[in-house]
Amino acid sequence: MCGITGIVSQNRTDIGQILVECSSKLTYRGYDSVGIATVVNGMVDLRKDVGKIEDVNEELGLSKMKGDRGIAQLRWATYGAPTKTNAQPHFGCSRDFYGAHNGNLHNYYEYRRELMETGHHIRSENDGELCVHAVDKYYEQTDDMFEAVRCSTRDLQGAFAYAVGRADEKKIYAVKMGSSLVAGIAEHETIVSSDLPSILPLTNNVVYLQDGEMVELTPDSVRVFRVEDGKELHREAEITSVDSSAAEKGGYPHFMLKEINEQPQVAEDVLGVLEGPKSDKWIQMIENSNRQYLVACGSSYNAGIVGSYYFNRLAGVPIIPAIGGQFEPLYGKTLDEDSLCILVSQSGETKDIINVLNRVKNDDLGKTLGVLNVIGSTLMFNADAYIPMVCGYEVSVPATKTYFSQTIIFAYLAAKLGVRNGHLDPREGEQFISALKKNLPRLTKDTMNKSGILAKELARTLIDVPDLYCLGYGLTDGVAREGALKIKEICYNHCEGMYSSEFKHGPLSIVTDEYPVFFVTTTEDSWMIINHINEVTCRGGRAIIVGEKEDKLLPYVDNDGDYLAVPKSPVLLNPLIDVIPLQLLSYYLSVDKGINPDLPRNLSKTLTVD
Ligand code: M6R
């Protein structure tokens, strides 16, 4: 949520252009409003408005803004409606101070009142403005920008990061207190940002920051300090191997389609990692714990559900899937020093997950194993160990390739664990692992080819359907939920994903003539799915099947178009590839409805708030 970018340059006089280029790479974090503040001849030029960066740029000429330093912010609204006044950056009381934040201030109402009572002129209802006023307040007292920024953090509670500058200093300061922040060093210019993609157009020389740290940027240096006592920390920059082309569409109309098409490569890459030397340690962490939870949100949670079925089926180990925000109230009291929390998060920054991570670490309640995509994320730095999803950047707000990678990771680990603990016959285990390695990348590609056209045609028949269900059974439970989430998220339909045998316990009453219900199945469960299909079709409902083509299922669809068939594959691979037709269907339905699937309304890819 929200993306900030600050740049200080020695030689540029037209900083707006590079600020637009870099900060637009953070669009996936927020697109309610955008703003840029630059310093020209000792004066702050601040332009902002509601809308996506390309529209606001056209309206306000952001890329033509002059100056050698500045701060840009892309907003996902939390405190204060998405209006021009609430857009960031903000001024302090005086127009000498400019700054923007990412995250939430929990003491917003109290602190706003306190500042106003002491004469501060607060213009917006946005909590980011208070960060700038806090710096302004302490500057009054110290006459020193470094000290003012350091002390400002005393007043602010919550999880946030902010960047701030003063018109008369050729410096930008930034603070990390619970939200992500990285810095970069290029030739005679430096940058600080909420996330790596906006740094990569300038440099791959990166300085990772930790919570409780602040940075001072000049054109030639990035100095890191501890907020608490102002002590300088000599942090080396690291060369990142992440490729900036990952954040380009590469000829596809949308990132989502590009990322779906990257899945064969993802399968190959993640299996390469799983075959590497660290797998043993990850499996040992599961073996050495007496109770395991798989904690995640959204698509990562759906992947966790698929994972739990694999762990039960292949290893006889009950790994409980838990929604991040629900973990503490539902399972918090069951943790002890022998527990293991497998924390699954594409971004590695999701607040609901970081809360669980912090609770386990602070109270010494067992081990944490991160499953994450973003290298350098909070989860990566703080979990006891982590498994990388190796998907490269996932830019589109809807998760696709990272969900896919997560399910492969769980399937693989479950099979290895099953062989080790004797639950799975070694020959069967080896067959499954070798099917994953040898067949999955090709099968993934074949599934895309086979179901792409079918999904596109089916999408056309669903344009006017306001509401539908997506049901799965056994290993396809999580797949159905993921399909439903995709349809909800980017097509704006009501679509509920649920367990197919539960449908008759109430939801069935929604079915009338032609009411569409998706059934996602593996070949071993189709006998059971037939019962559930019958319950719908005998009431006039329309069954749409996702799975391998089976003669016994054919009579249950009205026409061929209602069967999203995937290629023939070993049964335990079915749940991995069954998601692909649903991803493609949601993509085409979204585009047919005139929606940009990469940036669905109201959402942000990285949710660093509670
Ligand atoms: O970065 P995370 O995996 O922790 O994100 C979790 C969810 O916010 C995310 O999966 C969300 O549900 C996706 N936009 C769904 O496509």
PDB file of C-alpha atoms and ligand atoms in Angstrom, residues 297-300 344-348 350 397-399 485-486 489 605 607, ligand 1:
ATOM      1  CA  CYS A 297      -3.682 -14.115   3.335  1.00  0.00           C
ATOM      2  CA  GLY A 298      -5.607 -13.967   0.065  1.00  0.00           C
ATOM      3  CA  SER A 299      -4.125 -16.056  -2.722  1.00  0.00           C
ATOM      4  CA  SER A 300      -1.259 -17.170  -0.520  1.00  0.00           C
ATOM      5  CA  VAL A 344       3.520 -17.461   3.261  1.00  0.00           C
ATOM      6  CA  SER A 345       3.607 -14.056   1.593  1.00  0.00           C
ATOM      7  CA  GLN A 346       4.478 -12.962  -1.932  1.00  0.00           C
ATOM      8  CA  SER A 347       5.484  -9.488  -0.757  1.00  0.00           C
ATOM      9  CA  GLY A 348       6.925 -10.592   2.553  1.00  0.00           C
ATOM     10  CA  THR A 350       1.757  -8.146   4.559  1.00  0.00           C
ATOM     11  CA  VAL A 397      -2.252  -6.874  -8.362  1.00  0.00           C
ATOM     12  CA  PRO A 398      -3.881 -10.307  -8.804  1.00  0.00           C
ATOM     13  CA  ALA A 399      -1.428 -13.000  -7.748  1.00  0.00           C
ATOM     14  CA  LEU A 485     -10.925 -14.824  -5.595  1.00  0.00           C
ATOM     15  CA  LYS A 486      -9.571 -14.009  -9.054  1.00  0.00           C
ATOM     16  CA  GLU A 489     -10.960  -9.309  -7.562  1.00  0.00           C
ATOM     17  CA  LYS A 605      -0.717  -5.339  -4.042  1.00  0.00           C
ATOM     18  CA  LEU A 607      -0.956  -4.439   2.295  1.00  0.00           C
TER      19      LEU A 607
HETATM   20  O1  M6R B   1       1.971 -10.506  -0.479  1.00  0.00           O
HETATM   21  P1  M6R B   1       1.018 -11.507   0.103  1.00  0.00           P
HETATM   22  O2  M6R B   1       1.132 -12.861  -0.529  1.00  0.00           O
HETATM   23  O3  M6R B   1       1.115 -11.600   1.582  1.00  0.00           O
HETATM   24  O4  M6R B   1      -0.417 -10.936  -0.251  1.00  0.00           O
HETATM   25  C1  M6R B   1      -1.569 -11.566   0.239  1.00  0.00           C
HETATM   26  C2  M6R B   1      -2.802 -11.066  -0.436  1.00  0.00           C
HETATM   27  O5  M6R B   1      -2.966  -9.678  -0.214  1.00  0.00           O
HETATM   28  C3  M6R B   1      -2.790 -11.321  -1.945  1.00  0.00           C
HETATM   29  O6  M6R B   1      -2.583 -12.667  -2.223  1.00  0.00           O
HETATM   30  C4  M6R B   1      -4.117 -10.868  -2.588  1.00  0.00           C
HETATM   31  O7  M6R B   1      -5.160 -11.652  -2.115  1.00  0.00           O
HETATM   32  C5  M6R B   1      -3.999 -10.950  -4.102  1.00  0.00           C
HETATM   33  N1  M6R B   1      -4.166  -9.659  -4.670  1.00  0.00           N
HETATM   34  C6  M6R B   1      -4.982 -11.875  -4.720  1.00  0.00           C
HETATM   35  O8  M6R B   1      -4.820 -11.955  -6.091  1.00  0.00           O
END
